[in-house]
PDB file of C-alpha atoms and ligand atoms in Angstrom:
ATOM      1  CA  MET A  16       0.423   0.063   0.394  1.00  0.00           C
ATOM      2  CA  GLU A  17       1.359   4.245  -0.315  1.00  0.00           C
ATOM      3  CA  PHE A  18       0.376   6.700   0.738  1.00  0.00           C
ATOM      4  CA  ILE A  19       1.255   9.966   0.536  1.00  0.00           C
ATOM      5  CA  ASP A  20       2.097  12.320   3.209  1.00  0.00           C
ATOM      6  CA  THR A  21       1.282  16.260   1.679  1.00  0.00           C
ATOM      7  CA  HIS A  22       2.256  17.875   4.282  1.00  0.00           C
ATOM      8  CA  CYS A  23       4.727  17.457   7.211  1.00  0.00           C
ATOM      9  CA  HIS A  24       7.252  20.364   8.969  1.00  0.00           C
ATOM     10  CA  LEU A  25       9.867  17.551   8.408  1.00  0.00           C
ATOM     11  CA  ASP A  26      12.519  20.261   8.511  1.00  0.00           C
ATOM     12  CA  ALA A  27      11.128  20.650  12.448  1.00  0.00           C
ATOM     13  CA  ALA A  28      13.893  20.742  15.109  1.00  0.00           C
ATOM     14  CA  GLU A  29      11.830  18.530  17.275  1.00  0.00           C
ATOM     15  CA  TYR A  30      12.910  16.071  14.350  1.00  0.00           C
ATOM     16  CA  ALA A  31      16.659  17.182  15.223  1.00  0.00           C
ATOM     17  CA  ALA A  32      17.641  13.907  16.662  1.00  0.00           C
ATOM     18  CA  ASP A  33      16.258  11.283  14.926  1.00  0.00           C
ATOM     19  CA  ARG A  34      14.869  12.652  11.506  1.00  0.00           C
ATOM     20  CA  ASP A  35      17.499   9.571   9.470  1.00  0.00           C
ATOM     21  CA  ALA A  36      14.872   7.533  11.537  1.00  0.00           C
ATOM     22  CA  VAL A  37      12.161   8.506  11.200  1.00  0.00           C
ATOM     23  CA  VAL A  38      12.022   8.921   7.283  1.00  0.00           C
ATOM     24  CA  GLN A  39      12.631   5.356   7.380  1.00  0.00           C
ATOM     25  CA  ALA A  40       9.481   4.335   9.548  1.00  0.00           C
ATOM     26  CA  ALA A  41       7.802   6.878   7.474  1.00  0.00           C
ATOM     27  CA  ARG A  42       8.641   4.758   3.719  1.00  0.00           C
ATOM     28  CA  ASP A  43       8.468   0.875   5.888  1.00  0.00           C
ATOM     29  CA  ALA A  44       4.738   2.284   6.607  1.00  0.00           C
ATOM     30  CA  GLY A  45       4.655   3.046   2.878  1.00  0.00           C
ATOM     31  CA  VAL A  46       4.767   6.433   2.773  1.00  0.00           C
ATOM     32  CA  SER A  47       6.052   6.626  -0.122  1.00  0.00           C
ATOM     33  CA  GLN A  48       6.107  10.716  -0.907  1.00  0.00           C
ATOM     34  CA  ILE A  49       6.540  13.941   1.943  1.00  0.00           C
ATOM     35  CA  VAL A  50       5.704  16.998   0.339  1.00  0.00           C
ATOM     36  CA  VAL A  51       7.404  19.730   2.620  1.00  0.00           C
ATOM     37  CA  PRO A  52       6.087  23.278   3.187  1.00  0.00           C
ATOM     38  CA  ALA A  53       8.057  26.092   3.567  1.00  0.00           C
ATOM     39  CA  ILE A  54       6.892  28.596   6.333  1.00  0.00           C
ATOM     40  CA  GLY A  55       9.199  31.864   5.581  1.00  0.00           C
ATOM     41  CA  ARG A  56      12.455  32.522   4.105  1.00  0.00           C
ATOM     42  CA  GLU A  57      15.113  31.284   7.020  1.00  0.00           C
ATOM     43  CA  ASN A  58      13.813  28.178   5.551  1.00  0.00           C
ATOM     44  CA  PHE A  59      13.742  28.191   2.431  1.00  0.00           C
ATOM     45  CA  GLY A  60      17.248  26.256   1.793  1.00  0.00           C
ATOM     46  CA  VAL A  61      16.147  23.674   5.285  1.00  0.00           C
ATOM     47  CA  VAL A  62      13.051  22.982   3.133  1.00  0.00           C
ATOM     48  CA  ALA A  63      14.688  22.361  -0.850  1.00  0.00           C
ATOM     49  CA  ASP A  64      18.068  20.659   1.465  1.00  0.00           C
ATOM     50  CA  LEU A  65      15.801  17.945   2.614  1.00  0.00           C
ATOM     51  CA  ASP A  66      14.902  17.004  -1.384  1.00  0.00           C
ATOM     52  CA  LEU A  67      18.058  16.621  -1.849  1.00  0.00           C
ATOM     53  CA  ARG A  68      18.639  14.379   1.281  1.00  0.00           C
ATOM     54  CA  TYR A  69      15.870  12.223   1.629  1.00  0.00           C
ATOM     55  CA  PRO A  70      14.553  10.597  -2.104  1.00  0.00           C
ATOM     56  CA  GLY A  71      10.683  11.028  -1.780  1.00  0.00           C
ATOM     57  CA  CYS A  72      10.827  14.420  -0.459  1.00  0.00           C
ATOM     58  CA  HIS A  73       9.437  17.505  -1.949  1.00  0.00           C
ATOM     59  CA  HIS A  74       9.580  20.618  -0.523  1.00  0.00           C
ATOM     60  CA  ALA A  75       7.078  23.789  -0.970  1.00  0.00           C
ATOM     61  CA  LEU A  76       8.003  27.440  -0.756  1.00  0.00           C
ATOM     62  CA  GLY A  77       6.365  29.898   0.842  1.00  0.00           C
ATOM     63  CA  ILE A  78       5.362  32.707   3.499  1.00  0.00           C
ATOM     64  CA  HIS A  79       3.008  31.301   6.228  1.00  0.00           C
ATOM     65  CA  PRO A  80       1.146  34.380   7.422  1.00  0.00           C
ATOM     66  CA  MET A  81       1.733  33.719  11.150  1.00  0.00           C
ATOM     67  CA  VAL A  82       5.319  34.653   9.737  1.00  0.00           C
ATOM     68  CA  VAL A  83       4.541  37.162   8.128  1.00  0.00           C
ATOM     69  CA  ASP A  84       5.140  40.325  10.891  1.00  0.00           C
ATOM     70  CA  ARG A  85       8.658  39.594  10.625  1.00  0.00           C
ATOM     71  CA  ALA A  86       8.986  38.754   7.566  1.00  0.00           C
ATOM     72  CA  GLN A  87      10.161  41.970   4.986  1.00  0.00           C
ATOM     73  CA  ASP A  88       8.208  42.994   1.886  1.00  0.00           C
ATOM     74  CA  SER A  89      11.443  42.022  -0.052  1.00  0.00           C
ATOM     75  CA  ASP A  90      11.473  38.285   1.141  1.00  0.00           C
ATOM     76  CA  ILE A  91       8.606  38.137  -1.044  1.00  0.00           C
ATOM     77  CA  ALA A  92      11.292  38.838  -4.027  1.00  0.00           C
ATOM     78  CA  GLU A  93      13.103  36.002  -2.898  1.00  0.00           C
ATOM     79  CA  LEU A  94      10.577  33.532  -3.257  1.00  0.00           C
ATOM     80  CA  ASP A  95      10.008  34.953  -6.585  1.00  0.00           C
ATOM     81  CA  ALA A  96      13.697  33.819  -7.518  1.00  0.00           C
ATOM     82  CA  GLN A  97      13.706  30.189  -5.906  1.00  0.00           C
ATOM     83  CA  LEU A  98      10.588  28.893  -7.396  1.00  0.00           C
ATOM     84  CA  ALA A  99      12.319  30.898 -11.136  1.00  0.00           C
ATOM     85  CA  LEU A 100      14.481  27.513 -10.054  1.00  0.00           C
ATOM     86  CA  GLY A 101      11.915  25.185 -10.622  1.00  0.00           C
ATOM     87  CA  ARG A 102      12.075  22.870  -7.520  1.00  0.00           C
ATOM     88  CA  ALA A 103       9.417  23.431  -5.274  1.00  0.00           C
ATOM     89  CA  ILE A 104       6.823  21.557  -6.488  1.00  0.00           C
ATOM     90  CA  ALA A 105       3.789  24.236  -4.980  1.00  0.00           C
ATOM     91  CA  VAL A 106       3.595  27.667  -2.880  1.00  0.00           C
ATOM     92  CA  GLY A 107       3.196  27.129   0.520  1.00  0.00           C
ATOM     93  CA  GLU A 108       2.841  27.226   3.289  1.00  0.00           C
ATOM     94  CA  ILE A 109       0.841  30.494   2.228  1.00  0.00           C
ATOM     95  CA  GLY A 110      -2.687  31.836   3.703  1.00  0.00           C
ATOM     96  CA  LEU A 111      -4.270  33.848   6.458  1.00  0.00           C
ATOM     97  CA  ASP A 112      -4.850  33.138  10.274  1.00  0.00           C
ATOM     98  CA  PHE A 113      -7.530  35.450  11.822  1.00  0.00           C
ATOM     99  CA  PHE A 114      -8.133  33.344  14.323  1.00  0.00           C
ATOM    100  CA  VAL A 115      -5.059  34.595  16.830  1.00  0.00           C
ATOM    101  CA  ASP A 116      -5.323  38.329  18.195  1.00  0.00           C
ATOM    102  CA  GLY A 117      -2.289  40.606  17.325  1.00  0.00           C
ATOM    103  CA  TYR A 118      -1.654  39.789  13.585  1.00  0.00           C
ATOM    104  CA  ASP A 119      -2.270  42.640  11.243  1.00  0.00           C
ATOM    105  CA  ARG A 120      -4.347  41.333   8.825  1.00  0.00           C
ATOM    106  CA  VAL A 121      -3.858  43.810   6.187  1.00  0.00           C
ATOM    107  CA  ARG A 122      -0.592  42.634   5.967  1.00  0.00           C
ATOM    108  CA  GLN A 123      -1.583  39.086   5.994  1.00  0.00           C
ATOM    109  CA  GLU A 124      -3.625  39.259   3.182  1.00  0.00           C
ATOM    110  CA  TRP A 125      -0.996  41.553   1.092  1.00  0.00           C
ATOM    111  CA  PHE A 126       1.147  38.583   1.420  1.00  0.00           C
ATOM    112  CA  PHE A 127      -1.464  36.577   0.490  1.00  0.00           C
ATOM    113  CA  ALA A 128      -1.724  38.037  -2.368  1.00  0.00           C
ATOM    114  CA  GLU A 129       1.792  38.525  -3.703  1.00  0.00           C
ATOM    115  CA  GLN A 130       1.843  35.066  -3.390  1.00  0.00           C
ATOM    116  CA  LEU A 131      -1.139  33.818  -5.498  1.00  0.00           C
ATOM    117  CA  LYS A 132       0.881  36.448  -7.939  1.00  0.00           C
ATOM    118  CA  LEU A 133       3.285  34.403  -7.595  1.00  0.00           C
ATOM    119  CA  ALA A 134       1.547  30.720  -7.589  1.00  0.00           C
ATOM    120  CA  ARG A 135      -0.075  32.336 -10.956  1.00  0.00           C
ATOM    121  CA  LYS A 136       2.877  32.958 -11.963  1.00  0.00           C
ATOM    122  CA  TYR A 137       4.903  29.188 -12.302  1.00  0.00           C
ATOM    123  CA  GLU A 138       1.867  27.732 -12.624  1.00  0.00           C
ATOM    124  CA  LEU A 139       2.260  25.767  -9.896  1.00  0.00           C
ATOM    125  CA  PRO A 140      -0.721  24.772  -6.644  1.00  0.00           C
ATOM    126  CA  VAL A 141      -0.567  26.777  -3.457  1.00  0.00           C
ATOM    127  CA  LEU A 142      -1.006  24.662  -0.147  1.00  0.00           C
ATOM    128  CA  LEU A 143      -3.478  26.756   2.333  1.00  0.00           C
ATOM    129  CA  HIS A 144      -3.430  27.681   6.190  1.00  0.00           C
ATOM    130  CA  ILE A 145      -6.387  29.203   7.088  1.00  0.00           C
ATOM    131  CA  ARG A 146      -7.996  29.971  10.453  1.00  0.00           C
ATOM    132  CA  ARG A 147     -10.867  31.955  11.055  1.00  0.00           C
ATOM    133  CA  ALA A 148     -10.697  33.271   7.109  1.00  0.00           C
ATOM    134  CA  GLN A 149     -11.925  31.188   4.639  1.00  0.00           C
ATOM    135  CA  ASP A 150     -14.472  33.025   2.835  1.00  0.00           C
ATOM    136  CA  THR A 151     -12.137  35.440   2.657  1.00  0.00           C
ATOM    137  CA  ILE A 152      -9.430  32.807   1.164  1.00  0.00           C
ATOM    138  CA  LEU A 153     -11.690  32.454  -1.285  1.00  0.00           C
ATOM    139  CA  LYS A 154     -12.213  36.133  -1.986  1.00  0.00           C
ATOM    140  CA  HIS A 155      -8.986  36.072  -3.242  1.00  0.00           C
ATOM    141  CA  LEU A 156      -8.869  33.356  -5.147  1.00  0.00           C
ATOM    142  CA  ARG A 157     -11.443  33.916  -7.084  1.00  0.00           C
ATOM    143  CA  ARG A 158      -9.483  37.343  -7.539  1.00  0.00           C
ATOM    144  CA  ILE A 159      -6.524  35.445  -8.492  1.00  0.00           C
ATOM    145  CA  PRO A 160      -7.183  32.261  -9.669  1.00  0.00           C
ATOM    146  CA  VAL A 161      -4.675  29.719  -9.251  1.00  0.00           C
ATOM    147  CA  PRO A 162      -3.631  26.181 -10.804  1.00  0.00           C
ATOM    148  CA  GLY A 163      -5.610  24.312  -7.820  1.00  0.00           C
ATOM    149  CA  GLY A 164      -3.704  23.274  -5.164  1.00  0.00           C
ATOM    150  CA  ILE A 165      -4.704  22.163  -1.113  1.00  0.00           C
ATOM    151  CA  ALA A 166      -7.103  24.015   1.972  1.00  0.00           C
ATOM    152  CA  HIS A 167      -4.928  22.025   4.163  1.00  0.00           C
ATOM    153  CA  ALA A 168      -6.549  20.817   8.229  1.00  0.00           C
ATOM    154  CA  PHE A 169      -9.799  21.524   6.438  1.00  0.00           C
ATOM    155  CA  ASN A 170     -12.427  22.507   8.851  1.00  0.00           C
ATOM    156  CA  GLY A 171     -14.994  25.146   7.272  1.00  0.00           C
ATOM    157  CA  SER A 172     -18.794  24.405   6.281  1.00  0.00           C
ATOM    158  CA  ARG A 173     -19.803  21.835   3.562  1.00  0.00           C
ATOM    159  CA  GLN A 174     -20.692  24.835   1.491  1.00  0.00           C
ATOM    160  CA  GLN A 175     -17.194  26.063   1.986  1.00  0.00           C
ATOM    161  CA  ALA A 176     -15.363  22.802   0.677  1.00  0.00           C
ATOM    162  CA  ASP A 177     -18.014  22.345  -1.758  1.00  0.00           C
ATOM    163  CA  ALA A 178     -16.146  26.415  -3.102  1.00  0.00           C
ATOM    164  CA  PHE A 179     -12.887  25.397  -2.465  1.00  0.00           C
ATOM    165  CA  ILE A 180     -13.551  21.760  -4.325  1.00  0.00           C
ATOM    166  CA  ALA A 181     -15.263  23.738  -7.721  1.00  0.00           C
ATOM    167  CA  LEU A 182     -12.204  25.872  -7.812  1.00  0.00           C
ATOM    168  CA  GLY A 183      -9.792  22.316  -8.378  1.00  0.00           C
ATOM    169  CA  PHE A 184      -8.713  22.148  -4.770  1.00  0.00           C
ATOM    170  CA  LYS A 185      -8.308  19.397  -2.773  1.00  0.00           C
ATOM    171  CA  LEU A 186      -8.894  19.099   1.160  1.00  0.00           C
ATOM    172  CA  GLY A 187      -5.993  18.268   3.667  1.00  0.00           C
ATOM    173  CA  PHE A 188      -8.038  15.620   6.919  1.00  0.00           C
ATOM    174  CA  GLY A 189      -5.143  14.507   9.401  1.00  0.00           C
ATOM    175  CA  GLY A 190      -5.095  12.928  12.713  1.00  0.00           C
ATOM    176  CA  SER A 191      -7.656  15.648  13.869  1.00  0.00           C
ATOM    177  CA  LEU A 192     -10.057  13.392  12.478  1.00  0.00           C
ATOM    178  CA  THR A 193      -9.520  10.251  14.625  1.00  0.00           C
ATOM    179  CA  TYR A 194     -10.688  12.039  17.695  1.00  0.00           C
ATOM    180  CA  PRO A 195     -14.652  11.065  18.402  1.00  0.00           C
ATOM    181  CA  ARG A 196     -14.831  14.579  19.557  1.00  0.00           C
ATOM    182  CA  ALA A 197     -14.345  15.803  15.771  1.00  0.00           C
ATOM    183  CA  LEU A 198     -17.251  15.725  14.886  1.00  0.00           C
ATOM    184  CA  ARG A 199     -17.056  17.929  12.048  1.00  0.00           C
ATOM    185  CA  ILE A 200     -14.300  17.195  10.502  1.00  0.00           C
ATOM    186  CA  ARG A 201     -15.426  13.146  10.921  1.00  0.00           C
ATOM    187  CA  GLU A 202     -18.092  14.178   8.900  1.00  0.00           C
ATOM    188  CA  HIS A 203     -16.894  15.939   6.273  1.00  0.00           C
ATOM    189  CA  ALA A 204     -14.068  13.486   6.133  1.00  0.00           C
ATOM    190  CA  ALA A 205     -16.688  10.561   5.487  1.00  0.00           C
ATOM    191  CA  LYS A 206     -19.567  12.301   3.397  1.00  0.00           C
ATOM    192  CA  LEU A 207     -17.299  14.672   0.927  1.00  0.00           C
ATOM    193  CA  PRO A 208     -16.197  12.940  -2.529  1.00  0.00           C
ATOM    194  CA  LEU A 209     -13.612  11.125  -2.061  1.00  0.00           C
ATOM    195  CA  GLU A 210     -11.593  12.921  -5.400  1.00  0.00           C
ATOM    196  CA  ALA A 211     -11.767  15.625  -2.866  1.00  0.00           C
ATOM    197  CA  ILE A 212      -9.121  14.564   0.322  1.00  0.00           C
ATOM    198  CA  VAL A 213      -6.166  13.788   0.537  1.00  0.00           C
ATOM    199  CA  LEU A 214      -3.909  12.791   4.017  1.00  0.00           C
ATOM    200  CA  GLU A 215      -1.613  14.558   5.749  1.00  0.00           C
ATOM    201  CA  THR A 216       0.008  14.166   9.212  1.00  0.00           C
ATOM    202  CA  ASP A 217       1.116  18.023   9.616  1.00  0.00           C
ATOM    203  CA  GLY A 218       3.766  16.555  11.766  1.00  0.00           C
ATOM    204  CA  PRO A 219       5.259  16.842  14.181  1.00  0.00           C
ATOM    205  CA  ASP A 220       1.596  19.319  15.291  1.00  0.00           C
ATOM    206  CA  ILE A 221      -1.380  17.563  15.333  1.00  0.00           C
ATOM    207  CA  PRO A 222      -1.012  14.010  17.307  1.00  0.00           C
ATOM    208  CA  PRO A 223      -3.613  11.865  16.416  1.00  0.00           C
ATOM    209  CA  GLU A 224      -5.989  10.225  19.260  1.00  0.00           C
ATOM    210  CA  PHE A 225      -3.367   7.239  19.351  1.00  0.00           C
ATOM    211  CA  ALA A 226      -1.054   9.093  19.421  1.00  0.00           C
ATOM    212  CA  ALA A 227      -2.174  12.052  21.656  1.00  0.00           C
ATOM    213  CA  GLY A 228       0.686  14.134  23.474  1.00  0.00           C
ATOM    214  CA  GLY A 229       3.487  12.953  21.504  1.00  0.00           C
ATOM    215  CA  ARG A 230       5.619  14.038  18.635  1.00  0.00           C
ATOM    216  CA  ASN A 231       3.538  12.932  15.423  1.00  0.00           C
ATOM    217  CA  ASP A 232       5.077  11.843  12.249  1.00  0.00           C
ATOM    218  CA  PRO A 233       4.820  11.689   9.267  1.00  0.00           C
ATOM    219  CA  GLY A 234       5.404   6.950   9.775  1.00  0.00           C
ATOM    220  CA  ASN A 235       1.219   8.023  11.404  1.00  0.00           C
ATOM    221  CA  LEU A 236      -0.229   7.922   7.908  1.00  0.00           C
ATOM    222  CA  PRO A 237      -1.474   5.077   7.092  1.00  0.00           C
ATOM    223  CA  ARG A 238      -3.708   4.650  10.672  1.00  0.00           C
ATOM    224  CA  ILE A 239      -4.651   7.893  10.024  1.00  0.00           C
ATOM    225  CA  ALA A 240      -6.069   6.844   7.020  1.00  0.00           C
ATOM    226  CA  ALA A 241      -7.330   3.527   8.486  1.00  0.00           C
ATOM    227  CA  VAL A 242      -9.619   5.719  10.982  1.00  0.00           C
ATOM    228  CA  LEU A 243     -10.824   7.531   7.435  1.00  0.00           C
ATOM    229  CA  ALA A 244     -11.067   4.028   5.823  1.00  0.00           C
ATOM    230  CA  GLY A 245     -13.480   2.992   8.656  1.00  0.00           C
ATOM    231  CA  LEU A 246     -15.737   6.072   8.855  1.00  0.00           C
ATOM    232  CA  ARG A 247     -15.836   5.461   4.901  1.00  0.00           C
ATOM    233  CA  ASP A 248     -16.314   2.422   5.415  1.00  0.00           C
ATOM    234  CA  LEU A 249     -14.068   1.517   2.767  1.00  0.00           C
ATOM    235  CA  PRO A 250     -11.389  -0.874   2.456  1.00  0.00           C
ATOM    236  CA  LEU A 251      -8.304   0.351   3.486  1.00  0.00           C
ATOM    237  CA  GLY A 252      -6.030  -0.491   0.467  1.00  0.00           C
ATOM    238  CA  SER A 253      -8.979   2.006  -1.838  1.00  0.00           C
ATOM    239  CA  LEU A 254      -8.528   4.597   0.370  1.00  0.00           C
ATOM    240  CA  ALA A 255      -4.697   4.274  -0.272  1.00  0.00           C
ATOM    241  CA  VAL A 256      -5.299   4.222  -4.139  1.00  0.00           C
ATOM    242  CA  ALA A 257      -7.820   6.981  -4.483  1.00  0.00           C
ATOM    243  CA  THR A 258      -6.088   9.561  -1.992  1.00  0.00           C
ATOM    244  CA  THR A 259      -3.143   8.908  -3.435  1.00  0.00           C
ATOM    245  CA  ALA A 260      -3.636   9.815  -7.139  1.00  0.00           C
ATOM    246  CA  ASN A 261      -5.767  12.957  -6.147  1.00  0.00           C
ATOM    247  CA  ALA A 262      -1.827  13.848  -4.627  1.00  0.00           C
ATOM    248  CA  ARG A 263      -0.138  13.940  -7.021  1.00  0.00           C
ATOM    249  CA  THR A 264      -3.128  15.204  -9.569  1.00  0.00           C
ATOM    250  CA  VAL A 265      -3.714  18.497  -7.511  1.00  0.00           C
ATOM    251  CA  LEU A 266       0.053  18.619  -7.271  1.00  0.00           C
ATOM    252  CA  ALA A 267       0.813  17.401 -10.364  1.00  0.00           C
ATOM    253  CA  ARG A 268       4.875  17.438  -9.585  1.00  0.00           C
ATOM    254  CA  LEU A 269       4.373  14.620  -7.317  1.00  0.00           C
ATOM    255  CA  ALA A 270       3.910  12.263 -10.896  1.00  0.00           C
ATOM    256  CA  ASP A 271       7.038  12.961 -12.429  1.00  0.00           C
ATOM    257  CA  LEU A 272       9.503  12.561  -9.510  1.00  0.00           C
ATOM    258  CA  PRO A 273      10.377   9.269  -8.024  1.00  0.00           C
ATOM    259  CA  PRO A 274       8.185   7.892  -5.292  1.00  0.00           C
ATOM    260  CA  CYS A 275      10.905   5.945  -2.423  1.00  0.00           C
ATOM    261  CA  HIS A 276       9.223   2.611  -1.719  1.00  0.00           C
ATOM    262  CA  ALA A 277      10.506   1.120   1.931  1.00  0.00           C
ATOM    263  CA  ASN A 278      14.289  -0.642   2.014  1.00  0.00           C
ATOM    264  CA  ARG A 279      14.894   1.081  -0.744  1.00  0.00           C
TER     265      ARG A 279
HETATM  266 ZN1   ZN B 291       2.097  23.196   8.048  1.00  0.00          ZN
END
């Protein structure tokens, strides 16, 4: 069985001591490709280096909404220059986060719009971080169309889900769906069209219930997928095939890059 983790911060300090083992464990569990988004200029080089170090790991480049307060306007030009190298598979992690007070919304929206323009320029999909900002994100996407992408850790309404799908997006589901109290996420995971769903861990964050309180590793993905398969009453193998194909459809460059299978 083959799985793709469409969102894992493999460069995070939490993995510093045992990153090689974390990647190997993911491979052994059937995770053949891992998408590693950047969060800002300071880790563009780090995530790009992970591609070279770990076959099957592929990076995206972007400026996360929670770091725009310390980002410089010139970071957009640097992002442009890095994307021009043609190695990143997506623009991300970008988006809007209106959940935490004290962040400058105008600045967030400026960085978001500028990065959508870059995604359009390089014909790349986007990896979206969205908190309390679904409709504002959709407004920007209608104004600056991009070649689809993933609404990561999706937690909006069904109507908002349908709006993202209509714009060519897939919706990312991960460890949250393993918690019985996550009613809305589990409802979406069970009922949204299968062709709209991709899997992600968001490691090292959002550990699933079976690893609650600990670090979340990309090797957890198949067990998260098993919970989703149960919610949809589908064999795990069918869910793996469908979500892997969905990831390669929306992140088209993944389909051209070699996956990494266990023991290789
Ligand atoms: Zn993330």
